Coordinates of C-alpha atoms in Angstrom, one line a residue:
M144 CA 165.3 127.4 229.5
T145 CA 161.5 127.8 228.2
A146 CA 160.4 125.6 225.4
T147 CA 158.0 126.8 222.8
I148 CA 155.7 124.6 221.1
Q149 CA 155.4 125.3 217.4
C150 CA 152.3 123.8 216.0
R151 CA 152.0 122.9 212.2
Y152 CA 148.7 122.5 210.3
S153 CA 147.9 120.7 207.1
L154 CA 146.3 122.6 204.5
D155 CA 142.9 120.9 205.2
E156 CA 143.1 121.8 208.8
Y157 CA 143.9 125.4 207.9
R158 CA 141.0 125.5 205.5
V159 CA 138.6 124.3 208.3
I160 CA 139.9 127.0 210.6
A161 CA 139.8 129.7 208.0
D162 CA 136.3 128.8 207.0
T163 CA 135.0 129.1 210.5
S164 CA 137.2 131.8 211.9
E165 CA 135.9 135.3 212.4
E166 CA 139.5 136.7 211.8
K167 CA 141.2 136.4 208.5
C168 CA 144.2 134.2 208.6
E169 CA 146.9 133.3 205.9
Y170 CA 148.5 129.8 205.5
H171 CA 152.3 129.8 205.3
D172 CA 153.4 126.1 204.5
G173 CA 152.0 124.6 207.9
E174 CA 151.8 128.0 209.9
I175 CA 148.6 129.8 210.3
I176 CA 149.3 133.6 210.5
A177 CA 146.5 135.8 211.9
M178 CA 146.0 139.0 209.8
T179 CA 146.0 142.3 212.0
G180 CA 143.5 145.0 211.5
G181 CA 144.4 147.9 209.2
T182 CA 144.4 151.7 209.6
V183 CA 141.7 154.2 208.2
K184 CA 144.4 155.3 205.7
H185 CA 145.0 151.6 204.7
S186 CA 141.3 150.9 204.2
R187 CA 140.9 154.2 202.2
L188 CA 143.6 153.4 199.9
S189 CA 142.4 149.7 199.4
R190 CA 138.9 151.1 198.6
N191 CA 140.3 153.9 196.3
M192 CA 142.4 151.4 194.3
L193 CA 139.6 148.8 194.0
N194 CA 137.1 151.5 192.9
L195 CA 139.5 153.1 190.5
L196 CA 140.3 149.7 189.1
D197 CA 136.7 148.7 188.7
S198 CA 135.8 152.0 187.0
K199 CA 138.7 151.7 184.6
L200 CA 138.1 148.1 183.7
Q201 CA 134.3 148.4 182.9
N202 CA 133.7 146.6 179.4
T203 CA 137.0 144.9 179.4
S204 CA 137.9 141.2 180.0
F205 CA 139.6 142.4 183.3
E206 CA 138.2 141.9 186.8
A207 CA 139.3 143.6 189.9
I208 CA 138.9 141.7 193.2
N209 CA 139.2 142.7 196.8
N210 CA 141.0 141.1 199.7
D211 CA 138.3 138.8 200.6
L212 CA 139.6 136.3 198.0
R213 CA 142.6 134.2 199.0
L214 CA 145.5 133.8 196.5
W215 CA 147.1 130.4 196.5
I216 CA 150.8 130.2 195.6
P217 CA 151.3 126.6 194.9
D218 CA 155.3 126.6 194.7
Y219 CA 155.4 127.9 198.3
R220 CA 152.2 126.3 199.7
R221 CA 151.0 129.8 200.6
G222 CA 147.5 131.3 200.9
V223 CA 147.5 135.0 201.2
Y224 CA 145.2 138.0 200.9
P225 CA 146.5 140.8 198.7
D226 CA 144.7 144.2 199.0
A227 CA 143.6 144.0 195.4
M228 CA 144.0 141.8 192.3
V229 CA 143.1 142.0 188.7
F230 CA 142.4 139.0 186.5
D231 CA 142.0 138.7 182.7
G232 CA 139.0 136.5 181.8
A233 CA 138.0 133.6 183.9
L234 CA 139.4 133.2 187.4
Q235 CA 141.4 130.1 187.8
F236 CA 140.6 128.3 191.1
N237 CA 142.7 126.1 193.1
G238 CA 140.9 122.7 192.5
D239 CA 137.4 122.8 193.7
R240 CA 137.9 125.7 196.1
E241 CA 136.0 128.7 195.0
D242 CA 137.9 130.9 197.7
E243 CA 141.3 130.3 196.3
V244 CA 142.5 131.8 193.0
L245 CA 145.8 131.1 191.1
N246 CA 145.9 133.5 188.1
P247 CA 146.1 137.4 188.9
L248 CA 147.9 139.6 186.4
L249 CA 148.2 142.6 188.8
I250 CA 148.5 142.4 192.6
V251 CA 148.3 145.6 194.9
E252 CA 149.6 145.9 198.3
V253 CA 149.0 148.8 200.6
L254 CA 152.1 148.9 202.8
S255 CA 151.8 148.7 206.5
P256 CA 154.8 149.2 208.9
S257 CA 154.6 145.5 210.1
T258 CA 154.4 144.1 206.7
E259 CA 156.4 146.4 204.3
E260 CA 159.6 144.4 204.3
Y261 CA 157.8 141.2 203.7
D262 CA 155.7 142.7 201.0
R263 CA 158.8 144.0 199.3
T264 CA 161.0 140.9 199.6
D265 CA 159.7 137.3 200.3
K266 CA 156.1 137.9 199.4
F267 CA 157.2 139.5 196.1
R268 CA 159.5 136.6 195.4
M269 CA 156.7 134.2 196.0
Y270 CA 154.3 136.1 193.8
R271 CA 156.9 136.0 191.0
S272 CA 156.3 132.2 190.8
I273 CA 152.7 132.8 189.6
P274 CA 152.9 132.4 185.8
S275 CA 150.2 135.1 185.0
F276 CA 151.5 137.6 187.4
C277 CA 153.3 140.6 185.7
E278 CA 152.7 143.8 187.5
Y279 CA 153.1 144.8 191.1
L280 CA 151.9 148.1 193.0
L281 CA 153.1 148.9 196.4
I282 CA 151.3 151.8 197.9
R283 CA 152.6 153.8 201.0
Q284 CA 150.0 154.9 203.5
N285 CA 152.3 157.4 205.4
K286 CA 153.1 159.6 202.4
I287 CA 152.5 159.9 198.6
F288 CA 154.6 157.2 197.1
V289 CA 153.5 154.3 194.8
E290 CA 156.1 151.7 193.5
R291 CA 155.4 149.9 190.4
Y292 CA 157.2 146.6 189.2
S293 CA 156.4 145.4 185.8
K294 CA 157.5 142.3 183.9
Q295 CA 158.3 142.4 180.3
A296 CA 160.1 139.6 178.4
Q297 CA 161.0 138.0 181.9
I298 CA 162.6 140.9 183.2
W299 CA 161.1 143.0 186.2
T300 CA 161.5 146.8 185.8
Y301 CA 160.9 149.4 188.7
S302 CA 159.4 152.9 188.6
D303 CA 158.0 155.0 191.4
F304 CA 155.5 157.9 191.7
D305 CA 155.4 160.6 194.4
G306 CA 153.5 163.5 193.0
L307 CA 149.7 164.0 192.9
E308 CA 150.0 165.4 189.4
Q309 CA 151.6 162.0 188.2
S310 CA 149.9 158.9 186.7
I311 CA 150.8 155.3 186.3
L312 CA 150.5 153.5 183.2
L313 CA 149.7 149.9 183.8
D314 CA 151.0 147.9 180.9
S315 CA 149.2 144.6 181.7
L316 CA 145.7 146.4 181.7
N317 CA 146.5 149.2 179.3
I318 CA 145.0 151.8 181.7
E319 CA 146.4 154.9 183.4
L320 CA 145.8 155.5 187.2
A321 CA 146.0 159.1 188.5
I322 CA 148.0 159.2 191.8
A323 CA 145.6 162.0 193.0
E324 CA 142.8 159.4 192.6
I325 CA 144.6 156.7 194.5
Y326 CA 145.2 159.1 197.5
R327 CA 141.8 160.8 197.3
G328 CA 140.4 161.6 200.7
L329 CA 143.8 161.2 202.5
E330 CA 145.6 164.0 204.4
F331 CA 149.4 164.0 205.3

């Protein structure tokens, strides 16, 4: 029988590792999870979403941020890197950490085969513990398909979009996103 050694890290130990590591890594309540590299489609979709959000949110109180900023989920002691987040007004930081935020309205994840189930289930459950969080977009990279979850009066509703002629109305931001713009430059 082979024994495996499971190493657990304190949050402070993780932060030292994350601050000096050349690779991005998430903190999962004592475990450090290395982030794998993405595909060209994943990168293009993330870029398109950030550019589209940034363009639509000019001259508003909203700000779109890319996946370089860590989202801290206090109830679950998790530090994760969504593909994009949108904030209303000032970013709320985790204590004196300028690399960990607490208050996104919208979170966007581009789905990968290795993380799709996690993004839909456990990660979404953890995100829902964030008081400001009220809209979630999941974007498939292997076909045109965007899922939107929206919270209104403490109830989450679901809608999906699978045609380039469709648009998504984001209630939390009062903007509309064309599916064709999200998938601009991608071929299937």
